[in-house]
Amino acid sequence: AAADARKVWGDTREVWVTTADVATGAALLPEQRSYPVAMVPPDAVATWPAAAIAAHPLADGEVVVAGDLAGDGAIPSGWVAFLVPVAPDTGWVVGTHTALFAAGSDLCDGVITATPADAIEVAVPPSCAATVSMFTAGGELVLARTGP
């Protein structure tokens, strides 16, 4: 029965689909699925980029389109980016997910959006921005790499 239904659909196209709800700034870990061409948005992502992050919240089962991705180095919608001094050649790369700590507390999660010389730019949710600002100015901010 499923094979007969697929014949009725006509041509299909591989698309990337979310496998869980995704928050703004979170890593996207979708799976490829075959959808009827008539159901595929024209701007559906065809090739999956490395270290893709969500530009805005996505629901489980959504076809990922270009506007859903924050892009290489883009700051997620509504987030705030800070320049944090680091030693040269520390291995931070754009798209790396990070946890921010200060004074023995977990402040929030962020994502690296740029890696200029002797610093990194880390984007954080607006609810965390004032706290990150205070600890960045005092040189007390600690960054830790996290998994997606």
Short mmCIF file of N, CA, C and O in Angstrom, two decimals:
data_model
loop_
_atom_site.label_atom_id
_atom_site.label_comp_id
_atom_site.label_asym_id
_atom_site.label_seq_id
_atom_site.Cartn_x
_atom_site.Cartn_y
_atom_site.Cartn_z
N ALA A 1 0.83 -1.20 0.00
CA ALA A 1 0.00 0.00 0.00
C ALA A 1 0.87 1.26 0.00
O ALA A 1 0.55 2.22 -0.68
N ALA A 2 1.95 1.23 0.77
CA ALA A 2 2.83 2.39 0.82
C ALA A 2 3.49 2.64 -0.53
O ALA A 2 3.61 3.79 -0.97
N ALA A 3 3.89 1.57 -1.20
CA ALA A 3 4.52 1.71 -2.52
C ALA A 3 3.53 2.30 -3.52
O ALA A 3 3.90 3.14 -4.35
N ASP A 4 2.28 1.89 -3.45
CA ASP A 4 1.25 2.43 -4.34
C ASP A 4 1.03 3.92 -4.08
O ASP A 4 0.88 4.71 -5.01
N ALA A 5 1.04 4.30 -2.81
CA ALA A 5 0.86 5.71 -2.45
C ALA A 5 2.02 6.54 -3.00
O ALA A 5 1.81 7.64 -3.51
N ARG A 6 3.23 6.00 -2.91
CA ARG A 6 4.40 6.74 -3.42
C ARG A 6 4.33 6.95 -4.92
O ARG A 6 4.75 7.98 -5.44
N LYS A 7 3.78 5.97 -5.65
CA LYS A 7 3.63 6.11 -7.10
C LYS A 7 2.68 7.27 -7.42
O LYS A 7 2.91 8.01 -8.38
N VAL A 8 1.64 7.44 -6.62
CA VAL A 8 0.68 8.51 -6.83
C VAL A 8 1.33 9.87 -6.60
O VAL A 8 1.00 10.86 -7.25
N TRP A 9 2.29 9.93 -5.66
CA TRP A 9 2.98 11.19 -5.35
C TRP A 9 3.73 11.74 -6.55
O TRP A 9 3.94 12.92 -6.66
N GLY A 10 4.24 10.88 -7.39
CA GLY A 10 5.09 11.32 -8.49
C GLY A 10 6.52 11.42 -8.03
O GLY A 10 6.97 10.68 -7.15
N ASP A 11 7.25 12.36 -8.61
CA ASP A 11 8.66 12.53 -8.29
C ASP A 11 8.84 12.95 -6.83
O ASP A 11 8.02 13.66 -6.27
N THR A 12 9.97 12.49 -6.25
CA THR A 12 10.30 12.86 -4.87
C THR A 12 11.65 13.56 -4.84
O THR A 12 12.41 13.51 -5.80
N ARG A 13 11.91 14.21 -3.71
CA ARG A 13 13.18 14.90 -3.51
C ARG A 13 13.62 14.66 -2.07
O ARG A 13 12.80 14.66 -1.15
N GLU A 14 14.91 14.48 -1.88
CA GLU A 14 15.47 14.34 -0.53
C GLU A 14 15.50 15.72 0.12
O GLU A 14 15.96 16.69 -0.48
N VAL A 15 14.98 15.80 1.35
CA VAL A 15 14.99 17.05 2.11
C VAL A 15 15.51 16.76 3.51
O VAL A 15 15.54 15.61 3.95
N TRP A 16 15.93 17.82 4.21
CA TRP A 16 16.38 17.71 5.59
C TRP A 16 15.21 18.10 6.49
O TRP A 16 14.58 19.13 6.28
N VAL A 17 14.93 17.26 7.49
CA VAL A 17 13.78 17.43 8.37
C VAL A 17 14.25 17.37 9.83
O VAL A 17 15.04 16.50 10.20
N THR A 18 13.72 18.28 10.66
CA THR A 18 14.08 18.26 12.09
C THR A 18 13.53 17.00 12.73
O THR A 18 12.48 16.48 12.35
N THR A 19 14.25 16.48 13.70
CA THR A 19 13.84 15.25 14.39
C THR A 19 13.39 15.52 15.82
O THR A 19 13.06 14.59 16.55
N ALA A 20 13.38 16.79 16.20
CA ALA A 20 12.93 17.20 17.53
C ALA A 20 12.70 18.71 17.48
O ALA A 20 13.15 19.38 16.54
N ASP A 21 12.03 19.26 18.48
CA ASP A 21 11.92 20.71 18.59
C ASP A 21 13.32 21.29 18.77
O ASP A 21 14.15 20.70 19.46
N VAL A 22 13.57 22.43 18.15
CA VAL A 22 14.90 23.06 18.19
C VAL A 22 14.74 24.51 18.62
O VAL A 22 13.94 25.25 18.05
N ALA A 23 15.51 24.93 19.61
CA ALA A 23 15.48 26.31 20.09
C ALA A 23 16.41 27.19 19.26
O ALA A 23 17.36 26.69 18.64
N THR A 24 16.16 28.48 19.26
CA THR A 24 17.05 29.44 18.59
C THR A 24 18.48 29.25 19.10
O THR A 24 18.70 29.14 20.30
N GLY A 25 19.42 29.18 18.18
CA GLY A 25 20.83 29.04 18.53
C GLY A 25 21.29 27.62 18.80
O GLY A 25 22.47 27.37 18.97
N ALA A 26 20.36 26.68 18.80
CA ALA A 26 20.72 25.28 19.05
C ALA A 26 21.24 24.62 17.77
O ALA A 26 20.91 25.04 16.66
N ALA A 27 22.02 23.58 17.96
CA ALA A 27 22.51 22.81 16.82
C ALA A 27 21.35 22.09 16.16
O ALA A 27 20.45 21.60 16.83
N LEU A 28 21.38 22.04 14.85
CA LEU A 28 20.38 21.31 14.09
C LEU A 28 20.96 19.96 13.71
O LEU A 28 22.02 19.89 13.10
N LEU A 29 20.26 18.90 14.09
CA LEU A 29 20.68 17.54 13.78
C LEU A 29 19.54 16.84 13.06
O LEU A 29 18.90 15.94 13.61
N PRO A 30 19.28 17.24 11.81
CA PRO A 30 18.13 16.68 11.09
C PRO A 30 18.46 15.35 10.43
O PRO A 30 19.60 14.88 10.48
N GLU A 31 17.44 14.78 9.81
CA GLU A 31 17.66 13.57 9.01
C GLU A 31 17.10 13.81 7.62
O GLU A 31 16.22 14.67 7.45
N GLN A 32 17.62 13.08 6.65
CA GLN A 32 17.10 13.20 5.29
C GLN A 32 15.88 12.32 5.13
O GLN A 32 15.85 11.18 5.62
N ARG A 33 14.87 12.88 4.44
CA ARG A 33 13.67 12.13 4.12
C ARG A 33 13.29 12.43 2.68
O ARG A 33 13.61 13.48 2.15
N SER A 34 12.58 11.50 2.08
CA SER A 34 12.12 11.67 0.71
C SER A 34 10.68 12.16 0.74
O SER A 34 9.80 11.49 1.30
N TYR A 35 10.45 13.36 0.16
CA TYR A 35 9.12 13.97 0.12
C TYR A 35 8.69 14.16 -1.33
O TYR A 35 9.53 14.39 -2.20
N PRO A 36 7.38 14.15 -1.58
CA PRO A 36 6.91 14.47 -2.93
C PRO A 36 7.35 15.90 -3.29
O PRO A 36 7.29 16.81 -2.45
N VAL A 37 7.80 16.09 -4.51
CA VAL A 37 8.29 17.39 -4.96
C VAL A 37 7.25 18.48 -4.71
O VAL A 37 7.60 19.60 -4.30
N ALA A 38 5.99 18.18 -4.87
CA ALA A 38 4.93 19.17 -4.68
C ALA A 38 4.85 19.66 -3.23
O ALA A 38 4.32 20.74 -2.97
N MET A 39 5.39 18.89 -2.28
CA MET A 39 5.35 19.27 -0.86
C MET A 39 6.64 19.95 -0.40
O MET A 39 6.70 20.41 0.74
N VAL A 40 7.64 20.03 -1.24
CA VAL A 40 8.94 20.57 -0.84
C VAL A 40 8.98 22.08 -1.08
O VAL A 40 8.76 22.54 -2.20
N PRO A 41 9.26 22.86 -0.02
CA PRO A 41 9.38 24.31 -0.21
C PRO A 41 10.52 24.62 -1.18
O PRO A 41 11.54 23.91 -1.20
N PRO A 42 10.37 25.67 -1.99
CA PRO A 42 11.41 25.98 -2.99
C PRO A 42 12.78 26.29 -2.38
O PRO A 42 13.79 26.07 -3.02
N ASP A 43 12.80 26.77 -1.13
CA ASP A 43 14.08 27.10 -0.51
C ASP A 43 14.54 26.04 0.49
O ASP A 43 15.35 26.32 1.38
N ALA A 44 14.05 24.80 0.34
CA ALA A 44 14.49 23.71 1.21
C ALA A 44 15.99 23.52 1.05
O ALA A 44 16.53 23.60 -0.04
N VAL A 45 16.67 23.27 2.16
CA VAL A 45 18.12 23.08 2.16
C VAL A 45 18.45 21.76 1.45
O VAL A 45 17.93 20.71 1.82
N ALA A 46 19.30 21.84 0.44
CA ALA A 46 19.66 20.66 -0.33
C ALA A 46 20.93 19.99 0.19
O ALA A 46 21.03 18.77 0.23
N THR A 47 21.91 20.79 0.58
CA THR A 47 23.18 20.28 1.08
C THR A 47 23.34 20.74 2.52
O THR A 47 23.24 21.94 2.79
N TRP A 48 23.60 19.81 3.42
CA TRP A 48 23.67 20.17 4.83
C TRP A 48 25.01 20.81 5.17
O TRP A 48 26.07 20.24 4.93
N PRO A 49 24.98 22.02 5.77
CA PRO A 49 26.23 22.70 6.15
C PRO A 49 26.78 22.16 7.47
O PRO A 49 26.02 21.69 8.31
N ALA A 50 28.06 22.26 7.64
CA ALA A 50 28.67 21.86 8.92
C ALA A 50 28.28 22.87 9.99
O ALA A 50 28.12 24.05 9.72
N ALA A 51 28.10 22.41 11.20
CA ALA A 51 27.83 23.25 12.37
C ALA A 51 26.63 24.16 12.18
O ALA A 51 26.66 25.33 12.52
N ALA A 52 25.55 23.65 11.61
CA ALA A 52 24.35 24.45 11.39
C ALA A 52 23.64 24.73 12.70
O ALA A 52 23.48 23.84 13.54
N ILE A 53 23.21 25.98 12.87
CA ILE A 53 22.46 26.36 14.06
C ILE A 53 21.15 27.02 13.64
O ILE A 53 21.03 27.59 12.57
N ALA A 54 20.17 26.92 14.52
CA ALA A 54 18.83 27.43 14.23
C ALA A 54 18.78 28.95 14.37
O ALA A 54 19.20 29.50 15.37
N ALA A 55 18.22 29.60 13.36
CA ALA A 55 18.06 31.06 13.39
C ALA A 55 16.85 31.46 14.24
O ALA A 55 16.75 32.58 14.69
N HIS A 56 15.95 30.51 14.45
CA HIS A 56 14.73 30.74 15.23
C HIS A 56 14.20 29.37 15.65
O HIS A 56 14.70 28.35 15.18
N PRO A 57 13.20 29.31 16.53
CA PRO A 57 12.69 28.00 16.96
C PRO A 57 12.09 27.20 15.79
O PRO A 57 11.45 27.77 14.90
N LEU A 58 12.31 25.90 15.82
CA LEU A 58 11.75 24.99 14.82
C LEU A 58 11.03 23.85 15.53
O LEU A 58 11.47 23.40 16.59
N ALA A 59 9.97 23.38 14.94
CA ALA A 59 9.21 22.26 15.50
C ALA A 59 9.69 20.94 14.92
O ALA A 59 10.23 20.89 13.81
N ASP A 60 9.49 19.89 15.67
CA ASP A 60 9.81 18.54 15.22
C ASP A 60 9.08 18.27 13.91
O ASP A 60 7.89 18.56 13.77
N GLY A 61 9.79 17.74 12.92
CA GLY A 61 9.18 17.35 11.65
C GLY A 61 9.16 18.43 10.58
O GLY A 61 8.63 18.21 9.50
N GLU A 62 9.75 19.59 10.85
CA GLU A 62 9.77 20.67 9.84
C GLU A 62 10.83 20.39 8.79
O GLU A 62 11.94 19.97 9.10
N VAL A 63 10.49 20.69 7.53
CA VAL A 63 11.48 20.69 6.47
C VAL A 63 12.34 21.93 6.68
O VAL A 63 11.82 23.04 6.85
N VAL A 64 13.65 21.76 6.70
CA VAL A 64 14.57 22.87 6.96
C VAL A 64 14.76 23.67 5.67
O VAL A 64 15.13 23.12 4.64
N VAL A 65 14.48 24.98 5.77
CA VAL A 65 14.67 25.89 4.63
C VAL A 65 15.81 26.85 4.95
O VAL A 65 16.23 26.97 6.11
N ALA A 66 16.30 27.54 3.94
CA ALA A 66 17.47 28.41 4.10
C ALA A 66 17.30 29.41 5.24
O ALA A 66 18.23 29.64 6.01
N GLY A 67 16.14 29.98 5.41
CA GLY A 67 15.90 30.97 6.45
C GLY A 67 15.91 30.41 7.86
O GLY A 67 15.94 31.16 8.83
N ASP A 68 15.91 29.09 7.99
CA ASP A 68 15.95 28.45 9.31
C ASP A 68 17.36 28.39 9.87
O ASP A 68 17.54 28.17 11.06
N LEU A 69 18.36 28.57 9.01
CA LEU A 69 19.76 28.45 9.43
C LEU A 69 20.34 29.82 9.74
O LEU A 69 20.17 30.77 8.96
N ALA A 70 21.01 29.93 10.88
CA ALA A 70 21.62 31.20 11.26
C ALA A 70 22.77 31.53 10.32
O ALA A 70 23.15 32.68 10.20
N GLY A 71 23.31 30.56 9.64
CA GLY A 71 24.37 30.81 8.69
C GLY A 71 25.73 30.79 9.35
O GLY A 71 25.86 30.87 10.57
N ASP A 72 26.73 30.70 8.54
CA ASP A 72 28.09 30.63 9.01
C ASP A 72 28.47 31.96 9.64
O ASP A 72 28.68 32.95 8.95
N GLY A 73 28.50 32.01 10.96
CA GLY A 73 28.87 33.22 11.66
C GLY A 73 27.74 34.18 11.93
O GLY A 73 27.95 35.22 12.52
N ALA A 74 26.54 33.86 11.48
CA ALA A 74 25.41 34.76 11.72
C ALA A 74 24.97 34.66 13.19
O ALA A 74 25.06 33.61 13.81
N ILE A 75 24.51 35.77 13.71
CA ILE A 75 24.01 35.79 15.08
C ILE A 75 22.54 35.39 15.05
O ILE A 75 21.75 35.97 14.30
N PRO A 76 22.14 34.36 15.82
CA PRO A 76 20.74 33.95 15.82
C PRO A 76 19.81 35.13 16.14
O PRO A 76 20.16 36.01 16.92
N SER A 77 18.64 35.10 15.55
CA SER A 77 17.65 36.17 15.72
C SER A 77 17.40 36.49 17.19
O SER A 77 17.10 35.61 17.98
N GLY A 78 17.56 37.76 17.55
CA GLY A 78 17.29 38.22 18.91
C GLY A 78 18.45 38.03 19.88
O GLY A 78 18.38 38.50 21.01
N TRP A 79 19.49 37.33 19.49
CA TRP A 79 20.61 37.08 20.38
C TRP A 79 21.58 38.27 20.37
O TRP A 79 21.48 39.15 19.53
N VAL A 80 22.52 38.26 21.30
CA VAL A 80 23.51 39.32 21.45
C VAL A 80 24.90 38.68 21.39
O VAL A 80 25.11 37.63 21.99
N ALA A 81 25.83 39.32 20.67
CA ALA A 81 27.18 38.77 20.55
C ALA A 81 28.19 39.62 21.31
O ALA A 81 28.11 40.85 21.31
N PHE A 82 29.12 38.95 21.97
CA PHE A 82 30.19 39.61 22.74
C PHE A 82 31.53 39.15 22.22
O PHE A 82 31.71 37.99 21.87
N LEU A 83 32.50 40.05 22.23
CA LEU A 83 33.87 39.71 21.89
C LEU A 83 34.59 39.35 23.17
O LEU A 83 34.63 40.13 24.11
N VAL A 84 35.12 38.13 23.22
CA VAL A 84 35.78 37.63 24.42
C VAL A 84 37.25 37.37 24.11
O VAL A 84 37.56 36.58 23.20
N PRO A 85 38.18 38.02 24.83
CA PRO A 85 39.61 37.79 24.58
C PRO A 85 40.00 36.33 24.88
O PRO A 85 39.55 35.76 25.87
N VAL A 86 40.80 35.75 24.00
CA VAL A 86 41.34 34.40 24.21
C VAL A 86 42.77 34.36 23.71
O VAL A 86 43.18 35.22 22.91
N ALA A 87 43.52 33.38 24.14
CA ALA A 87 44.88 33.19 23.64
C ALA A 87 44.80 32.82 22.16
O ALA A 87 43.84 32.21 21.72
N PRO A 88 45.81 33.21 21.37
CA PRO A 88 45.80 32.85 19.95
C PRO A 88 45.82 31.34 19.74
O PRO A 88 46.33 30.60 20.56
N ASP A 89 45.23 30.92 18.64
CA ASP A 89 45.26 29.51 18.22
C ASP A 89 44.72 28.56 19.28
O ASP A 89 45.32 27.52 19.55
N THR A 90 43.60 28.90 19.87
CA THR A 90 43.01 28.03 20.89
C THR A 90 42.05 27.01 20.30
O THR A 90 41.51 26.18 21.02
N GLY A 91 41.84 27.05 19.00
CA GLY A 91 41.03 26.03 18.34
C GLY A 91 39.54 26.32 18.27
O GLY A 91 38.78 25.49 17.82
N TRP A 92 39.11 27.49 18.71
CA TRP A 92 37.69 27.83 18.60
C TRP A 92 37.35 28.04 17.13
O TRP A 92 38.10 28.68 16.40
N VAL A 93 36.22 27.50 16.70
CA VAL A 93 35.77 27.69 15.32
C VAL A 93 34.32 28.15 15.31
O VAL A 93 33.55 27.87 16.25
N VAL A 94 33.96 28.85 14.26
CA VAL A 94 32.59 29.33 14.10
C VAL A 94 31.64 28.13 14.12
O VAL A 94 31.90 27.10 13.51
N GLY A 95 30.56 28.28 14.87
CA GLY A 95 29.56 27.23 14.99
C GLY A 95 29.73 26.35 16.22
O GLY A 95 28.85 25.55 16.53
N THR A 96 30.85 26.50 16.93
CA THR A 96 31.08 25.71 18.14
C THR A 96 30.08 26.12 19.22
O THR A 96 29.90 27.30 19.49
N HIS A 97 29.45 25.15 19.82
CA HIS A 97 28.53 25.42 20.92
C HIS A 97 29.34 25.49 22.21
O HIS A 97 30.28 24.72 22.41
N THR A 98 28.96 26.43 23.07
CA THR A 98 29.73 26.67 24.27
C THR A 98 28.82 26.93 25.47
O THR A 98 27.71 27.42 25.30
N ALA A 99 29.30 26.56 26.63
CA ALA A 99 28.63 26.92 27.88
C ALA A 99 29.44 28.05 28.49
O ALA A 99 30.68 28.04 28.43
N LEU A 100 28.76 29.05 29.04
CA LEU A 100 29.43 30.20 29.64
C LEU A 100 29.29 30.13 31.15
O LEU A 100 28.18 29.92 31.67
N PHE A 101 30.42 30.28 31.84
CA PHE A 101 30.46 30.20 33.29
C PHE A 101 31.13 31.45 33.86
O PHE A 101 31.98 32.06 33.22
N ALA A 102 30.79 31.80 35.10
CA ALA A 102 31.47 32.86 35.84
C ALA A 102 31.10 32.72 37.31
O ALA A 102 29.98 32.31 37.64
N ALA A 103 32.03 33.03 38.17
CA ALA A 103 31.82 32.98 39.63
C ALA A 103 31.23 31.64 40.07
O ALA A 103 30.38 31.57 40.95
N GLY A 104 31.68 30.57 39.43
CA GLY A 104 31.23 29.24 39.80
C GLY A 104 29.83 28.88 39.36
O GLY A 104 29.28 27.87 39.78
N SER A 105 29.23 29.70 38.51
CA SER A 105 27.86 29.45 38.06
C SER A 105 27.79 29.26 36.55
O SER A 105 28.52 29.89 35.79
N ASP A 106 26.87 28.40 36.14
CA ASP A 106 26.56 28.19 34.73
C ASP A 106 25.63 29.33 34.30
O ASP A 106 24.50 29.41 34.79
N LEU A 107 26.09 30.21 33.43
CA LEU A 107 25.29 31.37 33.03
C LEU A 107 24.28 31.03 31.95
O LEU A 107 23.09 31.32 32.07
N CYS A 108 24.76 30.44 30.85
CA CYS A 108 23.89 30.09 29.73
C CYS A 108 24.73 29.39 28.66
O CYS A 108 25.93 29.25 28.82
N ASP A 109 24.08 28.99 27.59
CA ASP A 109 24.76 28.41 26.45
C ASP A 109 24.86 29.46 25.36
O ASP A 109 24.01 30.36 25.25
N GLY A 110 25.89 29.34 24.53
CA GLY A 110 26.07 30.25 23.42
C GLY A 110 26.64 29.53 22.23
O GLY A 110 26.81 28.31 22.25
N VAL A 111 26.94 30.29 21.19
CA VAL A 111 27.53 29.73 19.99
C VAL A 111 28.57 30.72 19.46
O VAL A 111 28.38 31.93 19.51
N ILE A 112 29.70 30.17 18.99
CA ILE A 112 30.76 31.01 18.45
C ILE A 112 30.35 31.49 17.06
O ILE A 112 30.00 30.69 16.19
N THR A 113 30.38 32.82 16.85
CA THR A 113 29.95 33.40 15.58
C THR A 113 31.09 34.03 14.79
O THR A 113 30.92 34.35 13.62
N ALA A 114 32.24 34.23 15.42
CA ALA A 114 33.42 34.76 14.71
C ALA A 114 34.66 34.46 15.53
O ALA A 114 34.58 34.29 16.75
N THR A 115 35.82 34.40 14.85
CA THR A 115 37.08 34.12 15.53
C THR A 115 38.17 35.07 15.06
O THR A 115 39.14 34.65 14.44
N PRO A 116 38.03 36.37 15.35
CA PRO A 116 39.11 37.29 14.99
C PRO A 116 40.36 36.99 15.82
O PRO A 116 40.30 36.21 16.77
N ALA A 117 41.47 37.59 15.46
CA ALA A 117 42.73 37.35 16.17
C ALA A 117 42.61 37.68 17.65
O ALA A 117 42.04 38.71 18.02
N ASP A 118 43.10 36.81 18.51
CA ASP A 118 43.16 37.00 19.96
C ASP A 118 41.81 37.18 20.64
O ASP A 118 41.72 37.74 21.73
N ALA A 119 40.73 36.73 19.99
CA ALA A 119 39.39 36.85 20.60
C ALA A 119 38.45 35.89 19.90
O ALA A 119 38.78 35.32 18.85
N ILE A 120 37.30 35.68 20.49
CA ILE A 120 36.20 34.99 19.82
C ILE A 120 34.95 35.81 20.06
O ILE A 120 34.84 36.53 21.04
N GLU A 121 34.04 35.72 19.12
CA GLU A 121 32.74 36.36 19.29
C GLU A 121 31.77 35.24 19.64
O GLU A 121 31.68 34.25 18.93
N VAL A 122 31.09 35.41 20.77
CA VAL A 122 30.13 34.39 21.21
C VAL A 122 28.75 35.05 21.32
O VAL A 122 28.61 36.11 21.91
N ALA A 123 27.76 34.42 20.71
CA ALA A 123 26.39 34.91 20.76
C ALA A 123 25.64 34.17 21.86
O ALA A 123 25.81 32.96 22.03
N VAL A 124 24.83 34.93 22.61
CA VAL A 124 24.06 34.37 23.73
C VAL A 124 22.62 34.85 23.65
O VAL A 124 22.33 35.89 23.05
N PRO A 125 21.70 34.12 24.29
CA PRO A 125 20.31 34.57 24.32
C PRO A 125 20.20 35.90 25.07
O PRO A 125 21.01 36.19 25.96
N PRO A 126 19.21 36.72 24.73
CA PRO A 126 19.08 38.03 25.38
C PRO A 126 18.90 37.95 26.89
O PRO A 126 19.34 38.85 27.61
N SER A 127 18.33 36.88 27.39
CA SER A 127 18.11 36.74 28.84
C SER A 127 19.43 36.63 29.61
O SER A 127 19.47 36.86 30.81
N CYS A 128 20.50 36.33 28.92
CA CYS A 128 21.80 36.14 29.55
C CYS A 128 22.76 37.30 29.27
O CYS A 128 23.83 37.39 29.86
N ALA A 129 22.39 38.19 28.36
CA ALA A 129 23.30 39.22 27.88
C ALA A 129 23.85 40.14 28.96
O ALA A 129 25.04 40.44 28.98
N ALA A 130 23.01 40.62 29.85
CA ALA A 130 23.49 41.56 30.88
C ALA A 130 24.53 40.89 31.78
O ALA A 130 25.55 41.49 32.12
N THR A 131 24.28 39.65 32.15
CA THR A 131 25.21 38.93 33.01
C THR A 131 26.53 38.66 32.29
O THR A 131 27.61 38.85 32.86
N VAL A 132 26.44 38.23 31.03
CA VAL A 132 27.65 37.99 30.25
C VAL A 132 28.44 39.29 30.09
O VAL A 132 29.67 39.30 30.22
N SER A 133 27.76 40.39 29.87
CA SER A 133 28.41 41.69 29.74
C SER A 133 29.23 42.02 30.99
O SER A 133 30.38 42.44 30.91
N MET A 134 28.61 41.83 32.14
CA MET A 134 29.28 42.15 33.41
C MET A 134 30.54 41.30 33.59
O MET A 134 31.61 41.82 33.93
N PHE A 135 30.44 39.99 33.37
CA PHE A 135 31.59 39.12 33.58
C PHE A 135 32.64 39.25 32.49
O PHE A 135 33.82 39.04 32.73
N THR A 136 32.22 39.62 31.27
CA THR A 136 33.19 39.85 30.20
C THR A 136 34.03 41.08 30.52
O THR A 136 35.26 41.07 30.39
N ALA A 137 33.36 42.14 30.97
CA ALA A 137 34.07 43.39 31.32
C ALA A 137 35.07 43.16 32.45
O ALA A 137 36.14 43.76 32.47
N GLY A 138 34.73 42.27 33.37
CA GLY A 138 35.61 41.99 34.50
C GLY A 138 36.65 40.92 34.21
O GLY A 138 37.45 40.57 35.08
N GLY A 139 36.62 40.37 32.99
CA GLY A 139 37.59 39.33 32.63
C GLY A 139 37.36 38.01 33.34
O GLY A 139 38.27 37.19 33.45
N GLU A 140 36.16 37.78 33.84
CA GLU A 140 35.87 36.59 34.63
C GLU A 140 35.09 35.51 33.87
O GLU A 140 34.78 34.46 34.43
N LEU A 141 34.78 35.75 32.62
CA LEU A 141 33.98 34.81 31.85
C LEU A 141 34.83 33.60 31.43
O LEU A 141 35.97 33.75 30.99
N VAL A 142 34.28 32.41 31.61
CA VAL A 142 34.94 31.16 31.24
C VAL A 142 34.05 30.47 30.22
O VAL A 142 32.84 30.32 30.44
N LEU A 143 34.65 30.03 29.11
CA LEU A 143 33.92 29.33 28.06
C LEU A 143 34.33 27.87 28.04
O LEU A 143 35.50 27.55 28.21
N ALA A 144 33.35 27.01 27.82
CA ALA A 144 33.63 25.57 27.70
C ALA A 144 32.92 25.04 26.46
O ALA A 144 31.76 25.38 26.22
N ARG A 145 33.61 24.24 25.70
CA ARG A 145 32.98 23.62 24.52
C ARG A 145 31.95 22.61 24.98
O ARG A 145 32.18 21.87 25.94
N THR A 146 30.83 22.58 24.26
CA THR A 146 29.79 21.58 24.57
C THR A 146 29.42 20.87 23.28
O THR A 146 29.70 21.35 22.18
N GLY A 147 28.74 19.76 23.42
CA GLY A 147 28.25 19.04 22.25
C GLY A 147 27.00 19.70 21.72
O GLY A 147 26.40 20.53 22.40
N PRO A 148 26.61 19.37 20.52
CA PRO A 148 25.40 19.96 19.92
C PRO A 148 24.14 19.57 20.65
O PRO A 148 24.09 18.66 21.41
#
